[in-house]
Coordinates of N, CA and C in Angstrom, one line a residue:
M440 N 37.6 0.3 70.7 CA 37.0 1.3 69.8 C 35.5 1.3 69.9
K441 N 34.9 2.5 69.7 CA 33.5 2.6 69.7 C 32.9 2.3 68.4
I442 N 31.8 1.6 68.3 CA 31.1 1.2 67.1 C 29.8 2.1 67.1
T443 N 29.6 2.8 66.0 CA 28.4 3.6 65.8 C 27.7 3.4 64.5
D444 N 26.4 3.6 64.4 CA 25.6 3.6 63.2 C 25.4 5.0 62.8
R445 N 25.5 5.3 61.5 CA 25.2 6.6 61.0 C 24.4 6.5 59.7
P446 N 23.7 7.5 59.3 CA 23.1 7.5 58.0 C 24.3 7.5 56.9
V447 N 24.1 6.8 55.8 CA 25.1 6.9 54.8 C 25.3 8.3 54.3
D448 N 26.5 8.7 54.0 CA 26.8 10.0 53.3 C 27.9 9.7 52.4
G449 N 28.2 10.7 51.5 CA 29.2 10.6 50.5 C 30.6 10.2 51.0
P450 N 31.1 10.9 52.0 CA 32.4 10.6 52.5 C 32.5 9.2 53.1
S451 N 31.5 8.7 53.8 CA 31.5 7.4 54.4 C 31.5 6.3 53.3
V452 N 30.6 6.5 52.3 CA 30.6 5.5 51.2 C 31.8 5.5 50.4
L453 N 32.4 6.7 50.1 CA 33.6 6.7 49.3 C 34.8 6.1 50.1
Y454 N 34.8 6.3 51.4 CA 35.9 5.7 52.1 C 35.9 4.2 52.0
V455 N 34.7 3.6 52.2 CA 34.5 2.2 52.2 C 34.8 1.7 50.7
A456 N 34.3 2.4 49.7 CA 34.5 2.0 48.3 C 36.0 2.0 48.0
R457 N 36.8 3.0 48.5 CA 38.2 3.0 48.2 C 39.0 2.0 49.0
N458 N 38.4 1.5 50.1 CA 39.1 0.6 51.0 C 38.5 -0.8 51.2
M459 N 37.7 -1.2 50.2 CA 37.0 -2.5 50.3 C 37.9 -3.7 50.4
R460 N 37.4 -4.7 51.1 CA 38.2 -5.9 51.1 C 38.1 -6.5 49.8
E461 N 39.1 -7.4 49.4 CA 39.2 -7.9 48.1 C 38.0 -8.6 47.5
W462 N 37.4 -9.5 48.3 CA 36.2 -10.2 47.8 C 35.1 -9.3 47.5
D463 N 34.9 -8.3 48.3 CA 33.8 -7.3 48.0 C 34.1 -6.6 46.7
K464 N 35.3 -6.3 46.4 CA 35.7 -5.7 45.1 C 35.4 -6.6 44.0
K465 N 35.8 -7.9 44.1 CA 35.5 -8.9 43.1 C 34.0 -9.0 42.8
E466 N 33.2 -9.1 43.9 CA 31.8 -9.2 43.8 C 31.1 -8.0 43.2
I467 N 31.4 -6.9 43.7 CA 30.7 -5.6 43.2 C 31.2 -5.3 41.8
Y468 N 32.5 -5.3 41.5 CA 32.9 -4.8 40.2 C 32.6 -5.8 39.1
A469 N 32.3 -7.0 39.5 CA 31.9 -8.0 38.5 C 30.6 -7.7 37.8
T470 N 29.8 -6.8 38.4 CA 28.5 -6.4 37.9 C 28.4 -4.9 37.6
R471 N 29.5 -4.3 37.4 CA 29.5 -2.8 37.1 C 30.2 -2.5 35.9
W472 N 29.9 -1.4 35.3 CA 30.6 -1.0 34.0 C 32.0 -0.5 34.3
T473 N 32.2 0.2 35.5 CA 33.5 0.7 35.8 C 33.9 0.1 37.2
E474 N 35.2 0.3 37.5 CA 35.7 -0.1 38.8 C 36.2 1.2 39.5
C475 N 35.4 2.2 39.3 CA 35.7 3.5 39.9 C 35.0 3.7 41.2
P476 N 35.7 3.9 42.3 CA 35.0 4.1 43.6 C 34.1 5.3 43.6
N477 N 34.4 6.3 42.9 CA 33.4 7.5 42.8 C 32.1 7.1 42.1
D478 N 32.2 6.3 41.1 CA 31.0 5.9 40.4 C 30.2 5.0 41.3
L479 N 30.8 4.1 42.0 CA 30.2 3.2 43.0 C 29.5 4.0 44.1
T480 N 30.2 5.0 44.6 CA 29.6 5.9 45.6 C 28.3 6.5 45.1
D481 N 28.4 7.1 43.9 CA 27.2 7.7 43.3 C 26.0 6.7 43.2
T482 N 26.3 5.5 42.8 CA 25.2 4.5 42.7 C 24.6 4.2 44.1
I483 N 25.5 4.0 45.1 CA 25.0 3.7 46.4 C 24.2 4.8 47.0
L484 N 24.7 6.0 46.8 CA 24.0 7.2 47.3 C 22.6 7.3 46.6
G485 N 22.5 7.0 45.4 CA 21.3 6.9 44.6 C 20.3 5.9 45.2
A486 N 20.9 4.7 45.4 CA 20.1 3.6 46.0 C 19.6 4.0 47.4
A487 N 20.4 4.6 48.2 CA 20.1 5.0 49.5 C 19.0 6.1 49.5
A488 N 19.0 6.9 48.5 CA 18.0 8.0 48.4 C 16.7 7.6 47.8
F489 N 16.6 6.4 47.3 CA 15.4 5.9 46.7 C 14.3 5.9 47.7
P490 N 13.1 6.3 47.4 CA 12.0 6.3 48.4 C 11.8 5.0 49.0
G491 N 11.9 4.9 50.3 CA 11.7 3.7 51.1 C 13.0 2.9 51.4
A492 N 14.1 3.4 50.8 CA 15.3 2.7 51.1 C 15.8 2.9 52.5
I493 N 16.5 1.9 53.0 CA 17.2 2.0 54.3 C 18.7 1.8 54.1
A494 N 19.5 2.7 54.6 CA 20.9 2.6 54.4 C 21.7 3.1 55.6
K495 N 22.7 2.4 56.0 CA 23.5 2.7 57.2 C 25.0 2.6 56.9
A496 N 25.7 3.4 57.6 CA 27.2 3.3 57.6 C 27.5 2.8 59.1
V497 N 28.3 1.8 59.2 CA 28.7 1.4 60.6 C 30.2 1.8 60.7
W498 N 30.5 2.6 61.7 CA 31.8 3.1 62.0 C 32.5 2.3 63.1
W499 N 33.8 2.1 63.0 CA 34.6 1.5 64.0 C 35.6 2.6 64.4
G500 N 35.4 3.2 65.5 CA 36.2 4.4 65.9 C 35.9 5.5 65.0
D501 N 37.0 6.1 64.4 CA 36.8 7.3 63.6 C 36.7 7.0 62.1
R502 N 36.5 5.8 61.7 CA 36.4 5.5 60.3 C 35.2 4.5 60.0
P503 N 34.6 4.7 58.8 CA 33.5 3.7 58.5 C 34.2 2.4 58.1
A504 N 33.5 1.3 58.6 CA 34.0 0.0 58.3 C 33.1 -0.8 57.3
A505 N 31.8 -0.3 57.2 CA 30.9 -1.0 56.3 C 29.7 -0.1 56.0
V506 N 29.1 -0.3 54.9 CA 27.9 0.3 54.5 C 26.9 -0.8 54.1
V507 N 25.7 -0.7 54.5 CA 24.7 -1.7 54.2 C 23.4 -1.1 54.0
G508 N 22.5 -1.7 53.1 CA 21.2 -1.2 52.9 C 20.3 -2.1 52.1
V509 N 19.1 -1.6 52.0 CA 18.1 -2.3 51.3 C 17.3 -1.3 50.5
T510 N 17.0 -1.6 49.2 CA 16.3 -0.7 48.3 C 15.2 -1.5 47.7
P511 N 14.0 -0.9 47.7 CA 12.8 -1.5 47.1 C 13.0 -1.7 45.6
I512 N 12.7 -2.8 45.1 CA 12.7 -3.1 43.7 C 11.3 -2.9 43.1
W513 N 10.3 -3.5 43.7 CA 8.9 -3.3 43.4 C 8.2 -3.7 44.7
P514 N 6.9 -3.5 44.8 CA 6.2 -3.7 46.1 C 6.4 -5.1 46.7
G515 N 6.9 -5.1 47.9 CA 7.1 -6.3 48.6 C 8.5 -6.9 48.4
V516 N 9.3 -6.5 47.5 CA 10.6 -7.1 47.1 C 11.7 -6.0 47.2
W517 N 12.8 -6.4 47.9 CA 13.9 -5.5 48.2 C 15.2 -6.1 47.8
S518 N 16.1 -5.2 47.3 CA 17.4 -5.6 47.0 C 18.3 -5.3 48.2
V519 N 19.1 -6.2 48.6 CA 20.0 -6.1 49.8 C 21.4 -5.8 49.2
W520 N 22.1 -4.9 49.8 CA 23.5 -4.6 49.4 C 24.4 -4.3 50.6
A521 N 25.7 -4.6 50.5 CA 26.6 -4.3 51.6 C 28.0 -4.3 51.0
M522 N 28.9 -3.6 51.7 CA 30.3 -3.7 51.4 C 31.1 -3.2 52.6
G523 N 32.3 -3.8 52.8 CA 33.1 -3.4 54.0 C 34.6 -3.3 53.7
T524 N 35.2 -2.7 54.7 CA 36.7 -2.7 54.7 C 37.2 -3.9 55.4
N525 N 38.5 -4.0 55.5 CA 39.1 -5.1 56.3 C 38.7 -5.1 57.8
N526 N 38.2 -4.0 58.2 CA 37.7 -3.8 59.6 C 36.3 -4.4 59.8
I527 N 35.7 -4.9 58.8 CA 34.3 -5.4 59.0 C 34.2 -6.5 60.1
G528 N 35.2 -7.3 60.2 CA 35.2 -8.3 61.3 C 35.1 -7.7 62.7
R529 N 35.6 -6.5 62.9 CA 35.6 -5.8 64.2 C 34.2 -5.4 64.5
I530 N 33.3 -5.2 63.5 CA 32.0 -4.6 63.7 C 30.9 -5.7 63.4
G531 N 31.4 -6.9 63.1 CA 30.5 -7.9 62.6 C 29.2 -8.2 63.4
K532 N 29.4 -8.4 64.7 CA 28.3 -8.7 65.6 C 27.3 -7.5 65.6
H533 N 27.9 -6.3 65.7 CA 27.0 -5.1 65.7 C 26.3 -5.0 64.4
L534 N 26.9 -5.2 63.3 CA 26.3 -5.2 62.0 C 25.2 -6.2 61.8
T535 N 25.5 -7.4 62.3 CA 24.4 -8.5 62.3 C 23.2 -8.1 63.1
K536 N 23.4 -7.6 64.3 CA 22.3 -7.1 65.1 C 21.5 -6.0 64.5
L537 N 22.2 -5.1 63.8 CA 21.6 -4.0 63.1 C 20.6 -4.5 62.1
I538 N 21.1 -5.5 61.4 CA 20.2 -6.1 60.3 C 19.1 -6.9 60.9
V539 N 19.4 -7.8 61.8 CA 18.5 -8.8 62.3 C 17.4 -8.1 63.2
R540 N 17.9 -7.2 64.0 CA 16.9 -6.5 65.0 C 16.4 -5.2 64.5
G541 N 17.0 -4.6 63.4 CA 16.5 -3.3 63.0 C 16.0 -3.4 61.5
I542 N 16.8 -3.7 60.6 CA 16.4 -3.6 59.2 C 15.4 -4.7 58.8
I543 N 15.6 -5.9 59.2 CA 14.6 -7.0 58.8 C 13.2 -6.7 59.4
P544 N 13.1 -6.4 60.7 CA 11.8 -6.1 61.2 C 11.2 -4.8 60.6
E545 N 12.0 -3.9 60.2 CA 11.4 -2.7 59.5 C 10.9 -3.1 58.1
L546 N 11.6 -4.0 57.4 CA 11.1 -4.4 56.1 C 9.8 -5.2 56.3
V547 N 9.7 -6.0 57.3 CA 8.5 -6.8 57.5 C 7.3 -5.8 57.8
S548 N 7.6 -4.8 58.6 CA 6.5 -3.8 58.9 C 6.1 -3.1 57.7
R549 N 6.9 -3.0 56.7 CA 6.6 -2.3 55.4 C 6.0 -3.2 54.4
G550 N 5.8 -4.5 54.8 CA 5.1 -5.4 53.8 C 6.1 -6.2 53.0
A551 N 7.3 -6.2 53.3 CA 8.3 -7.0 52.5 C 8.0 -8.5 52.6
H552 N 8.0 -9.2 51.5 CA 7.8 -10.7 51.5 C 9.1 -11.3 50.9
R553 N 10.0 -10.5 50.4 CA 11.3 -11.0 49.9 C 12.4 -9.9 49.9
A554 N 13.5 -10.3 50.4 CA 14.7 -9.5 50.3 C 15.8 -10.4 49.7
Q555 N 16.4 -9.9 48.6 CA 17.4 -10.7 47.9 C 18.7 -10.0 47.6
C556 N 19.7 -10.9 47.4 CA 21.0 -10.3 46.9 C 21.7 -11.4 46.1
W557 N 22.6 -10.9 45.3 CA 23.5 -11.7 44.5 C 24.9 -11.7 45.1
S558 N 25.5 -12.8 45.2 CA 26.9 -12.9 45.8 C 27.8 -13.8 44.9
I559 N 29.0 -13.3 44.7 CA 29.9 -14.0 43.8 C 30.3 -15.3 44.4
E560 N 30.4 -16.3 43.5 CA 30.9 -17.6 44.0 C 32.3 -17.5 44.5
G561 N 32.5 -18.1 45.7 CA 33.8 -18.0 46.3 C 33.9 -17.0 47.5
H562 N 32.9 -16.2 47.6 CA 32.9 -15.2 48.7 C 32.3 -15.9 49.9
T563 N 33.1 -16.8 50.5 CA 32.6 -17.7 51.5 C 32.2 -16.9 52.8
D564 N 32.9 -15.9 53.1 CA 32.6 -15.1 54.3 C 31.2 -14.5 54.2
A565 N 30.9 -14.0 53.0 CA 29.6 -13.4 52.8 C 28.5 -14.4 52.8
H566 N 28.8 -15.6 52.2 CA 27.8 -16.7 52.1 C 27.5 -17.2 53.5
R567 N 28.5 -17.4 54.3 CA 28.2 -17.9 55.7 C 27.4 -16.9 56.5
W568 N 27.8 -15.6 56.3 CA 27.1 -14.5 57.1 C 25.6 -14.4 56.7
L569 N 25.4 -14.5 55.4 CA 24.0 -14.4 54.9 C 23.2 -15.6 55.4
E570 N 23.7 -16.8 55.3 CA 23.0 -18.0 55.8 C 22.8 -18.0 57.3
M571 N 23.8 -17.4 58.0 CA 23.6 -17.3 59.5 C 22.5 -16.4 59.8
M572 N 22.2 -15.4 59.0 CA 21.1 -14.5 59.2 C 19.7 -15.0 58.7
G573 N 19.8 -16.2 58.1 CA 18.5 -16.8 57.6 C 18.4 -16.8 56.1
A574 N 19.3 -16.2 55.4 CA 19.2 -16.2 53.9 C 19.3 -17.6 53.3
V575 N 18.6 -17.9 52.3 CA 18.7 -19.2 51.7 C 19.3 -19.1 50.3
H576 N 20.3 -19.9 50.0 CA 20.9 -20.0 48.6 C 19.8 -20.6 47.7
E577 N 19.3 -19.8 46.8 CA 18.2 -20.3 45.9 C 18.7 -20.9 44.6
I578 N 19.6 -20.2 44.0 CA 20.1 -20.7 42.7 C 21.6 -20.2 42.5
S579 N 22.3 -21.0 41.7 CA 23.6 -20.5 41.2 C 23.4 -20.1 39.8
S580 N 24.1 -19.1 39.4 CA 24.0 -18.6 38.0 C 25.4 -18.4 37.4
P581 N 25.8 -19.4 36.6 CA 27.1 -19.3 35.9 C 27.0 -18.1 34.9
D582 N 28.2 -17.6 34.6 CA 28.3 -16.5 33.6 C 27.5 -15.3 33.9
F583 N 27.3 -15.0 35.2 CA 26.4 -13.9 35.6 C 27.2 -12.6 35.6
G584 N 28.5 -12.6 35.9 CA 29.3 -11.4 36.0 C 29.9 -11.0 34.6
K585 N 30.4 -9.8 34.5 CA 30.9 -9.3 33.2 C 32.0 -10.1 32.6
N586 N 32.8 -10.8 33.5 CA 33.8 -11.7 33.0 C 33.4 -13.2 33.2
R587 N 32.1 -13.4 33.2 CA 31.6 -14.8 33.3 C 31.7 -15.4 34.7
E588 N 31.8 -14.5 35.7 CA 31.9 -15.0 37.1 C 30.5 -15.6 37.4
A589 N 30.6 -16.7 38.2 CA 29.4 -17.4 38.7 C 28.9 -16.6 40.0
F590 N 27.6 -16.5 40.2 CA 27.0 -15.9 41.3 C 26.0 -16.8 41.9
R591 N 25.7 -16.5 43.2 CA 24.6 -17.2 43.9 C 23.5 -16.1 44.2
L592 N 22.3 -16.5 44.1 CA 21.1 -15.7 44.5 C 20.7 -16.2 45.9
Y593 N 20.7 -15.2 46.8 CA 20.1 -15.5 48.2 C 18.9 -14.7 48.4

C-alpha cells in the first residue's frame, strides 16, 4: 500500500478520531470534557489552523492512519499532538521520518527551543516512540487526567 502525507482536513481527522487505537483513546479522552469524535475533530482542526501550526495526516492506501502536529503555545514553545488508528504501525517509519526530518527541523528554523507533550502512564508504545525520537521523560504527574490518571511530560 502507498503511504502519503496530506494536510489535515475534517474527514481525515474525523476518520482517525472514530477509529483510534485504544491507548490513544485513553490518553486523549482523559484530558477532554467529552469523548465525542466530532468534538475532538473540531479541537484538532482549530489547533491545526492556529497561526504557525504544522499538521499532517498520514494515509496508508485509501485511509488515514494517523494525524500529527505541533501548535505554538507561546514564543519558542510548542505543543506536540498525535493520534492513530490500528494501522499506525504500517506507517510508523514514514511518520517518524516526517517528524524527525520535516517537522523538527522546521520548528528549529522557527526558533523553537521546546516541544512538549503529555502522555498517559501505560501507553508504552507512545513512550518508546517519543524516546526513540529524542524526547526526554521530564516528570510524572499523578492525578493529571479527569479520572485521576497519571501522565508523563515529555
